[in-house]
Amino acid sequence: MPEINVTPLGAGQDVGRSCILVSIGGKNIMLDCGMHMGYNDDRRFPDFSYITQNGRLTDFLDCVIISHFHLDHCGALPYMSEMVGYDGPIYMTHPTKAICPILLEDFRKITVDKKGETNFFTSQMIKDCMKKVVPLNLHQTVQVDDELEIKAYYAGHVLGAAMVHIKVGSESVVYTVSVNKYAKSHISAWIDKCRPDILISESTYATTIRDSKRCRERDFLKKVHETIERGGKVLIPVFALGRAQELCILLETFWERMNLKAPIYFSTGLTEKANHYYKLFITWTNQKIRKTFVQRNMFEFKHIKAFDRSYADNPGPMVVFATPGMLHAGQSLQIFKKWAGNEKNMVIMPGYCVQGTIGHKILNGQRKLEMEGRATVRLLISFALTKRLIHVGKLLACVFCFHTLQLDVKLQVEYMSFSAHADAKGIMQLIRMAEPRNMLLVHGEAVKMEFLKGKIEQEFSIDCYMPANGETATVTTNPSVPVDISLNLLKREMALGGPLPDPKKPRTMHGTLIMKENSLKLVSSEQALKELGLNEHQLRFTCRVQLQDPHSDPDTLHRIYTHLKSVLKGYTIQHLPDGTVMVESIVIKVSSSAEDTNAKVLLLSWSYQVKHRHCPCSRLSKLGQKHNRLKT
Amino acid sequence: MKLYCLSGHPTLPCNVLKFKSTTIMLDCGLDTTSVLNFLPLPLVHSPRLSKLPGWISKDGTINLEKELKDCAGRVFVDSQPEFCLPERELLDLSTIDVILISNYHCMMALPYITEHTGFTGTVYATEPTLQIGRLLMEEVVNFMERVPKAQSATCWKNKEIQRMLPGPLKDAVDVWTWKRCYSMQEVNSALSKVQLVGYSQKVELFGAVQVSPLSSGYSLGSSNWIIQSHHEKVSYVSGSSLLTTHPQPMDQSSLKNSDVLILTGLTQMPTANPDGMLGEFCSNLAMTIRAGGNVLVPCYSSGVIYDLLECLYQFIESASLGTTPFYFISPVANSSLEFSQIFAEWLCHNKQTKVYLPEPPFPHAELIQTNKLKHYPSIHGDFSSEFRQPCVVFTGHPSLRFGDVVHFMELWGKSSLNTIIFTEPDFSYLDALAPYQPLAMKCVYCPIDTRLNFHQVSKLLKEVQPLHVVCPEQYTQPPLTQSHRSDLMLELQPPPMPYRRCSVLNLPFRRRYERVYILPELANSLVPSEIKPGVSVATVSAVVHSKDNKHTLQSVPKPPPVAPSKKRKRVMDEPPVVLAPKPLLSGAVPLEAFLATLQKHGITEVKVEETADGHILHLQAEDTLIQLEEDGTHIVCDNNEPLRTTLRDLVLRFLQKL
């Protein structure tokens, strides 16, 4: 039995470093190639040694598909293609292709230039990697090779996010990132009822069933407004591209409507560029934005200005969007440290936070944070040692003191799941749409997955898998075999069955399947003989029945004919002019011997193909004997 | 399979293909050349037009003074311009399942078809085709509705009267079916039936047919279509281009292996080289401006104008036209310019890579930013106050019968300093200018038609090798005016099948195979046997299930086992046992081997007699004859069923079953 194997190298019962291997119909596909935000060591990238211990991956993979530009889905791409080695095609949508290298470069800068790590991919590697990218259009069916085809659907998660339908022969897999159920508002909405063998879905918000987007938006604005009113500062940690733009639009219109004066800042760098991308790829955004883009570009903001580091200390209320979104490094973390002590302030986390990040900690209610100070400590120590200023004992105390540097979190922490990851409802809806035969969950926490798995199995009675990293889920498929049937044969069978299908009377057809060099043709037996250049071999049987009858041969035959007619009801019986009687396709002849004209020989002749039910030779010969008796 | 041809215009086609129980309309072109018979619609009152004399037949018997006006010896209808619609009587248009649109120029008749024929199907088009098509329709509607004309001329359409009319009016066809422009409401309703598709997307129609658009390289989102089943393939080639302009290049290889290729939309200017025309356009423009004149470019608001602007962007500085204002006037000018920048994935590679930087793909963004190019919805409003001369104006409609261009014709026509440069190939410039005669303005004709020329198309056809080509009859003979140019026609082997308006062609198709799917259970039960090296056969008995035009073969269900009931035996109806028919046999029975086998089965007394065609075996003990021949075996015996069965099975051992 053919089977499909799915092995997560990352994101198996975990959030981060998405990387899923799929083997289908002899093809190997890598879905996403992400990094993990919570680690700084080897665990940051997927374990590619699973594919091969030594050498390049090109021979083992037919293609790589990237679903969207978030680093947990594409962050390991240059490492995989340039450092491990992969030269095959990498598919991603146009917006992803545009934005992904920028985020990768940003990530590289932070890691190499700021943290001083070596053995990391270089700018040139990012460029070389991007050269291997083949852009995907929505709904375009891309033929990777003769057998493997992929098709991208709009996913609505972030700009350019896509679901992918992967098909080999009649087997197929759908991989979707966090599907936004609001994707339906997009003009070319959603997926067909494509009935894949497996639907692989993220399950980041597996247990949450969120309120309507509208409610959340209203809630968000209310919280921001209240904080501003009491003179507090609002920090919104975001990733540069994606939800940030939508929140900006939201605040911009709110400020306009309420005539608010407090400044809104967006941390610099990517902002302007990011907005420009949104403008050029407006066909990939939602319909509301598309509709009005000629009159008014939604991404040109009046109230939102670029942020400068010094503004953080300004008095008075303000709203700041700062990167990154999980408070694990960079500007958002710096601002957070500055503002954390004041209960008037607020931090709004608009997205999911990976375990290990500050964002995750404060969302879990932690109010005392140990801040990393190691780098500074190490510097101090080396300084102190060179100057021989301090005693070793004091030094230990000093290290201890720095390690427990604490930050009291007094500001309000709010969580709003604006991030467009799929929630349980969205996933269920997707299953209803696509009608998969099996479900496979990735990119979520094991406990939450378990919950969703139960729900799916209960509601749809399909198998649901949730393999851990390095574990393989195997699904056997049962593909039907495509065959070319001769139209004559098909039409003949259709005609036999009458115009309407009758469930009680199955239409049967009989033919010969010719298998020749990968082609399968189903034709009638006669045509098969002709096509194969074979002669038919006739197999006939003749049965001799002796009987006594004084009449002449033709008369005997006629008497038999009339007798048969009266006995065999429902059969076609013909008396042919050439001196034979046909019962269906059985030929009856009479001959008499030269010596005794009364001794007749009845010859019953039929061919091998005569259907058994129609082969009444035994009955006929009995009849002959009866006849004999009658006469004598 | 049939093709119904509803339009005679080779570049504005409208054909209906009946293929495997689906009815597919290919394009929905609107023949707008009919408007050339009408008087222009001026935006502001034109004393010249209103003073034109009415027309009375020479003998004075027909007086159509109110409907027809005479201008410089030509007669024009004084009424709102009307369009020549695709033929609607040839077949019931409500039976159309889908309409496939190839580019935004070929969809202008859509509202007439979708709104007034009972059409209930779906229209398929790419996103740029839909968006720009909408703009072009909006523009025409706007042009018409801006200057409503109370009068609607109908008398001249009377067959008896039309016969008596002069000039082109007399020869105009189907005038009684000509229709006024649709309304915006009809446009919106028509376009709401459009389903967006991407290049190479496979769209299933009722499970019977798959259609797929391919890039055709002619305009933003323009496509050719593949219409295919598993065994038949029709390619529909409409407006395609091999030149490198802004759209994505043409996908040629996917057209290979077509049974029929329907070829429309070749260049209307086979003798004009687009590059040369572009050069001429620039030099004439610069010359006029330097001499202090104005340049008028009547054009559509999307398409070639993007290339013109790009060309000018490079040309302006070198020709020191840096201070000359360029105006683009159209109700959809802004939208067209904006839309052009957001269809990155539909653009050629060069432009696509710009978006990744991110920069706008077309340089007209910079022209607008630097105020070199200004766009206005109409001559009213801001334009009238900001307008400086000498200048270059791009505006529609290229027929010169409606739109802002009419105003500029009246304004600039009298001065020989000014120049009108025709770039659109759809209208004969002499006909377009006719109602403005006498004219002092200079006229330059630089039609830019990037569609395939005859040389390119014959090379393409050689490469993709369709079995049959169908094309408008115009392509099968040289143009009337250049009858000696045999290179300006299609010469193919077999010759193309020509069509004209109202033709119904039987396409030379023999459907011989259909795809069925054998379910795994049945597939596993098949027993193949090798007939020749590499060729195996298996007999198949199966139940055919047909649903949504998909056929599957299932195993024949076994009759339900009779429950071994201990109660009294019920007399069962004869169970519906479906016995497989006996297979056909092939091969021959070798004598020696057969005799040996007979011996093994205890039949030893065999007398062999040679005949002309083979042998007769006399089984003496059983009093049975077996006639062995090359292509037949005949077993003659008395009523001895077991013997017959044994012999039969022995013979069958040597034969192949099919």
Short mmCIF file of N, CA, C and O in Angstrom, two decimals, chain A residues 537-595:
data_model
loop_
_atom_site.label_atom_id
_atom_site.label_comp_id
_atom_site.label_asym_id
_atom_site.label_seq_id
_atom_site.Cartn_x
_atom_site.Cartn_y
_atom_site.Cartn_z
N HIS A 537 -9.06 -16.97 -31.87
CA HIS A 537 -9.11 -18.43 -31.98
C HIS A 537 -10.52 -18.87 -31.62
O HIS A 537 -10.97 -18.65 -30.50
N GLN A 538 -11.21 -19.45 -32.58
CA GLN A 538 -12.59 -19.87 -32.35
C GLN A 538 -12.59 -21.24 -31.70
O GLN A 538 -11.97 -22.17 -32.21
N LEU A 539 -13.27 -21.35 -30.60
CA LEU A 539 -13.43 -22.67 -29.99
C LEU A 539 -14.91 -23.02 -30.05
O LEU A 539 -15.74 -22.30 -29.49
N ARG A 540 -15.21 -24.08 -30.80
CA ARG A 540 -16.62 -24.46 -30.94
C ARG A 540 -16.84 -25.88 -30.43
O ARG A 540 -15.91 -26.70 -30.42
N PHE A 541 -18.02 -26.09 -30.03
CA PHE A 541 -18.40 -27.45 -29.59
C PHE A 541 -19.58 -27.90 -30.41
O PHE A 541 -20.47 -27.09 -30.71
N THR A 542 -19.56 -29.18 -30.74
CA THR A 542 -20.74 -29.74 -31.40
C THR A 542 -21.13 -31.01 -30.65
O THR A 542 -20.28 -31.79 -30.25
N CYS A 543 -22.42 -31.11 -30.48
CA CYS A 543 -22.94 -32.26 -29.74
C CYS A 543 -23.86 -33.03 -30.69
O CYS A 543 -24.71 -32.43 -31.34
N ARG A 544 -23.63 -34.30 -30.74
CA ARG A 544 -24.46 -35.09 -31.65
C ARG A 544 -25.53 -35.80 -30.84
O ARG A 544 -25.24 -36.41 -29.81
N VAL A 545 -26.75 -35.69 -31.32
CA VAL A 545 -27.85 -36.41 -30.66
C VAL A 545 -28.50 -37.30 -31.73
O VAL A 545 -28.89 -36.80 -32.79
N GLN A 546 -28.56 -38.57 -31.45
CA GLN A 546 -29.18 -39.50 -32.40
C GLN A 546 -30.68 -39.55 -32.15
O GLN A 546 -31.11 -39.56 -31.00
N LEU A 547 -31.45 -39.59 -33.20
CA LEU A 547 -32.88 -39.81 -33.00
C LEU A 547 -33.48 -40.46 -34.25
O LEU A 547 -32.92 -40.40 -35.35
N GLN A 548 -34.59 -41.02 -34.03
CA GLN A 548 -35.30 -41.70 -35.13
C GLN A 548 -36.47 -40.84 -35.53
O GLN A 548 -37.25 -40.43 -34.70
N ASP A 549 -36.56 -40.59 -36.79
CA ASP A 549 -37.70 -39.80 -37.27
C ASP A 549 -37.90 -40.11 -38.74
O ASP A 549 -36.96 -40.05 -39.54
N PRO A 550 -39.10 -40.43 -39.07
CA PRO A 550 -39.33 -40.87 -40.45
C PRO A 550 -39.41 -39.71 -41.45
O PRO A 550 -39.35 -39.93 -42.64
N HIS A 551 -39.56 -38.51 -40.97
CA HIS A 551 -39.75 -37.39 -41.90
C HIS A 551 -38.46 -37.02 -42.60
O HIS A 551 -37.37 -37.47 -42.24
N SER A 552 -38.62 -36.19 -43.58
CA SER A 552 -37.44 -35.71 -44.30
C SER A 552 -36.66 -34.77 -43.38
O SER A 552 -37.20 -34.26 -42.39
N ASP A 553 -35.41 -34.52 -43.73
CA ASP A 553 -34.57 -33.70 -42.86
C ASP A 553 -35.20 -32.33 -42.58
O ASP A 553 -35.30 -31.94 -41.41
N PRO A 554 -35.62 -31.60 -43.62
CA PRO A 554 -36.22 -30.28 -43.33
C PRO A 554 -37.44 -30.39 -42.43
O PRO A 554 -37.62 -29.54 -41.55
N ASP A 555 -38.22 -31.40 -42.63
CA ASP A 555 -39.43 -31.55 -41.82
C ASP A 555 -39.07 -31.81 -40.37
O ASP A 555 -39.66 -31.23 -39.46
N THR A 556 -38.10 -32.68 -40.19
CA THR A 556 -37.65 -32.96 -38.83
C THR A 556 -37.23 -31.66 -38.15
O THR A 556 -37.62 -31.36 -37.02
N LEU A 557 -36.45 -30.90 -38.91
CA LEU A 557 -35.96 -29.64 -38.36
C LEU A 557 -37.12 -28.73 -37.99
O LEU A 557 -37.14 -28.13 -36.92
N HIS A 558 -38.09 -28.68 -38.88
CA HIS A 558 -39.21 -27.79 -38.62
C HIS A 558 -40.00 -28.25 -37.40
O HIS A 558 -40.42 -27.43 -36.58
N ARG A 559 -40.16 -29.56 -37.28
CA ARG A 559 -40.86 -30.10 -36.12
C ARG A 559 -40.11 -29.76 -34.84
O ARG A 559 -40.71 -29.36 -33.84
N ILE A 560 -38.78 -29.86 -34.94
CA ILE A 560 -37.98 -29.49 -33.76
C ILE A 560 -38.19 -28.01 -33.45
O ILE A 560 -38.39 -27.63 -32.29
N TYR A 561 -38.19 -27.25 -34.49
CA TYR A 561 -38.36 -25.80 -34.33
C TYR A 561 -39.67 -25.48 -33.61
O TYR A 561 -39.68 -24.75 -32.61
N THR A 562 -40.75 -26.05 -34.11
CA THR A 562 -42.04 -25.75 -33.48
C THR A 562 -42.09 -26.27 -32.06
O THR A 562 -42.61 -25.61 -31.16
N HIS A 563 -41.48 -27.42 -31.86
CA HIS A 563 -41.49 -27.97 -30.52
C HIS A 563 -40.70 -27.06 -29.55
O HIS A 563 -41.19 -26.71 -28.46
N LEU A 564 -39.51 -26.67 -30.03
CA LEU A 564 -38.69 -25.82 -29.16
C LEU A 564 -39.42 -24.54 -28.85
O LEU A 564 -39.38 -24.03 -27.73
N LYS A 565 -40.07 -24.01 -29.85
CA LYS A 565 -40.79 -22.74 -29.65
C LYS A 565 -41.81 -22.87 -28.54
O LYS A 565 -42.02 -21.95 -27.77
N SER A 566 -42.45 -24.02 -28.49
CA SER A 566 -43.48 -24.18 -27.47
C SER A 566 -42.85 -24.47 -26.10
O SER A 566 -43.42 -24.14 -25.08
N VAL A 567 -41.68 -25.05 -26.11
CA VAL A 567 -41.07 -25.43 -24.83
C VAL A 567 -40.20 -24.32 -24.24
O VAL A 567 -40.28 -24.00 -23.06
N LEU A 568 -39.36 -23.74 -25.10
CA LEU A 568 -38.41 -22.75 -24.59
C LEU A 568 -39.00 -21.35 -24.72
O LEU A 568 -38.80 -20.67 -25.71
N LYS A 569 -39.72 -20.98 -23.70
CA LYS A 569 -40.31 -19.64 -23.72
C LYS A 569 -39.23 -18.61 -23.35
O LYS A 569 -38.38 -18.89 -22.50
N GLY A 570 -39.31 -17.50 -23.99
CA GLY A 570 -38.37 -16.43 -23.60
C GLY A 570 -37.02 -16.55 -24.28
O GLY A 570 -36.09 -15.83 -23.97
N TYR A 571 -36.86 -17.45 -25.17
CA TYR A 571 -35.62 -17.56 -25.93
C TYR A 571 -35.88 -17.13 -27.37
O TYR A 571 -36.99 -17.25 -27.87
N THR A 572 -34.84 -16.61 -27.98
CA THR A 572 -34.98 -16.27 -29.39
C THR A 572 -34.72 -17.53 -30.20
O THR A 572 -33.63 -18.10 -30.14
N ILE A 573 -35.71 -17.94 -30.91
CA ILE A 573 -35.55 -19.14 -31.72
C ILE A 573 -35.87 -18.80 -33.17
O ILE A 573 -36.91 -18.21 -33.45
N GLN A 574 -34.93 -19.10 -34.03
CA GLN A 574 -35.14 -18.73 -35.43
C GLN A 574 -34.96 -19.95 -36.32
O GLN A 574 -34.10 -20.79 -36.06
N HIS A 575 -35.76 -19.98 -37.34
CA HIS A 575 -35.58 -21.02 -38.35
C HIS A 575 -34.99 -20.32 -39.57
O HIS A 575 -35.62 -19.53 -40.22
N LEU A 576 -33.71 -20.60 -39.83
CA LEU A 576 -33.04 -19.86 -40.90
C LEU A 576 -33.20 -20.59 -42.23
O LEU A 576 -33.32 -21.81 -42.26
N PRO A 577 -33.19 -19.85 -43.31
CA PRO A 577 -33.41 -20.47 -44.64
C PRO A 577 -32.29 -21.44 -45.05
O PRO A 577 -32.51 -22.28 -45.91
N ASP A 578 -31.12 -21.32 -44.42
CA ASP A 578 -30.04 -22.23 -44.84
C ASP A 578 -30.18 -23.60 -44.18
O ASP A 578 -29.25 -24.42 -44.21
N GLY A 579 -31.32 -23.87 -43.59
CA GLY A 579 -31.55 -25.19 -43.05
C GLY A 579 -31.02 -25.37 -41.65
O GLY A 579 -30.55 -26.45 -41.29
N THR A 580 -31.01 -24.32 -40.87
CA THR A 580 -30.59 -24.44 -39.48
C THR A 580 -31.61 -23.76 -38.60
O THR A 580 -32.36 -22.90 -39.04
N VAL A 581 -31.59 -24.18 -37.34
CA VAL A 581 -32.42 -23.50 -36.34
C VAL A 581 -31.45 -22.89 -35.33
O VAL A 581 -30.48 -23.54 -34.93
N MET A 582 -31.70 -21.64 -34.98
CA MET A 582 -30.84 -20.99 -34.00
C MET A 582 -31.63 -20.80 -32.72
O MET A 582 -32.69 -20.20 -32.72
N VAL A 583 -31.10 -21.33 -31.64
CA VAL A 583 -31.66 -21.01 -30.32
C VAL A 583 -30.62 -20.09 -29.67
O VAL A 583 -29.52 -20.54 -29.36
N GLU A 584 -30.98 -18.80 -29.53
CA GLU A 584 -29.98 -17.78 -29.18
C GLU A 584 -28.82 -17.93 -30.17
O GLU A 584 -29.05 -17.77 -31.36
N SER A 585 -27.63 -18.31 -29.69
CA SER A 585 -26.55 -18.47 -30.65
C SER A 585 -26.16 -19.94 -30.84
O SER A 585 -25.07 -20.23 -31.32
N ILE A 586 -27.01 -20.81 -30.46
CA ILE A 586 -26.73 -22.23 -30.65
C ILE A 586 -27.35 -22.69 -31.98
O ILE A 586 -28.52 -22.39 -32.25
N VAL A 587 -26.52 -23.33 -32.76
CA VAL A 587 -26.98 -23.74 -34.09
C VAL A 587 -27.43 -25.20 -34.03
O VAL A 587 -26.72 -26.05 -33.47
N ILE A 588 -28.59 -25.46 -34.60
CA ILE A 588 -29.08 -26.84 -34.65
C ILE A 588 -29.23 -27.26 -36.11
O ILE A 588 -29.85 -26.54 -36.90
N LYS A 589 -28.62 -28.39 -36.43
CA LYS A 589 -28.73 -28.91 -37.80
C LYS A 589 -29.21 -30.35 -37.72
O LYS A 589 -29.00 -31.02 -36.69
N VAL A 590 -29.82 -30.80 -38.80
CA VAL A 590 -30.25 -32.19 -38.83
C VAL A 590 -29.59 -32.85 -40.05
O VAL A 590 -29.54 -32.27 -41.13
N SER A 591 -29.05 -34.00 -39.83
CA SER A 591 -28.60 -34.75 -41.00
C SER A 591 -29.00 -36.21 -40.80
O SER A 591 -29.21 -36.66 -39.67
N SER A 592 -29.14 -36.91 -41.89
CA SER A 592 -29.50 -38.32 -41.74
C SER A 592 -28.41 -39.15 -42.38
O SER A 592 -27.72 -38.71 -43.30
N SER A 593 -28.25 -40.32 -41.89
CA SER A 593 -27.20 -41.17 -42.44
C SER A 593 -27.68 -41.75 -43.78
O SER A 593 -28.88 -41.82 -44.05
N ALA A 594 -26.73 -42.10 -44.60
CA ALA A 594 -27.07 -42.55 -45.94
C ALA A 594 -27.83 -43.89 -45.89
O ALA A 594 -28.76 -44.12 -46.67
N GLU A 595 -27.45 -44.74 -44.92
CA GLU A 595 -28.06 -46.07 -44.87
C GLU A 595 -29.49 -46.03 -44.39
O GLU A 595 -30.39 -46.50 -45.03
#
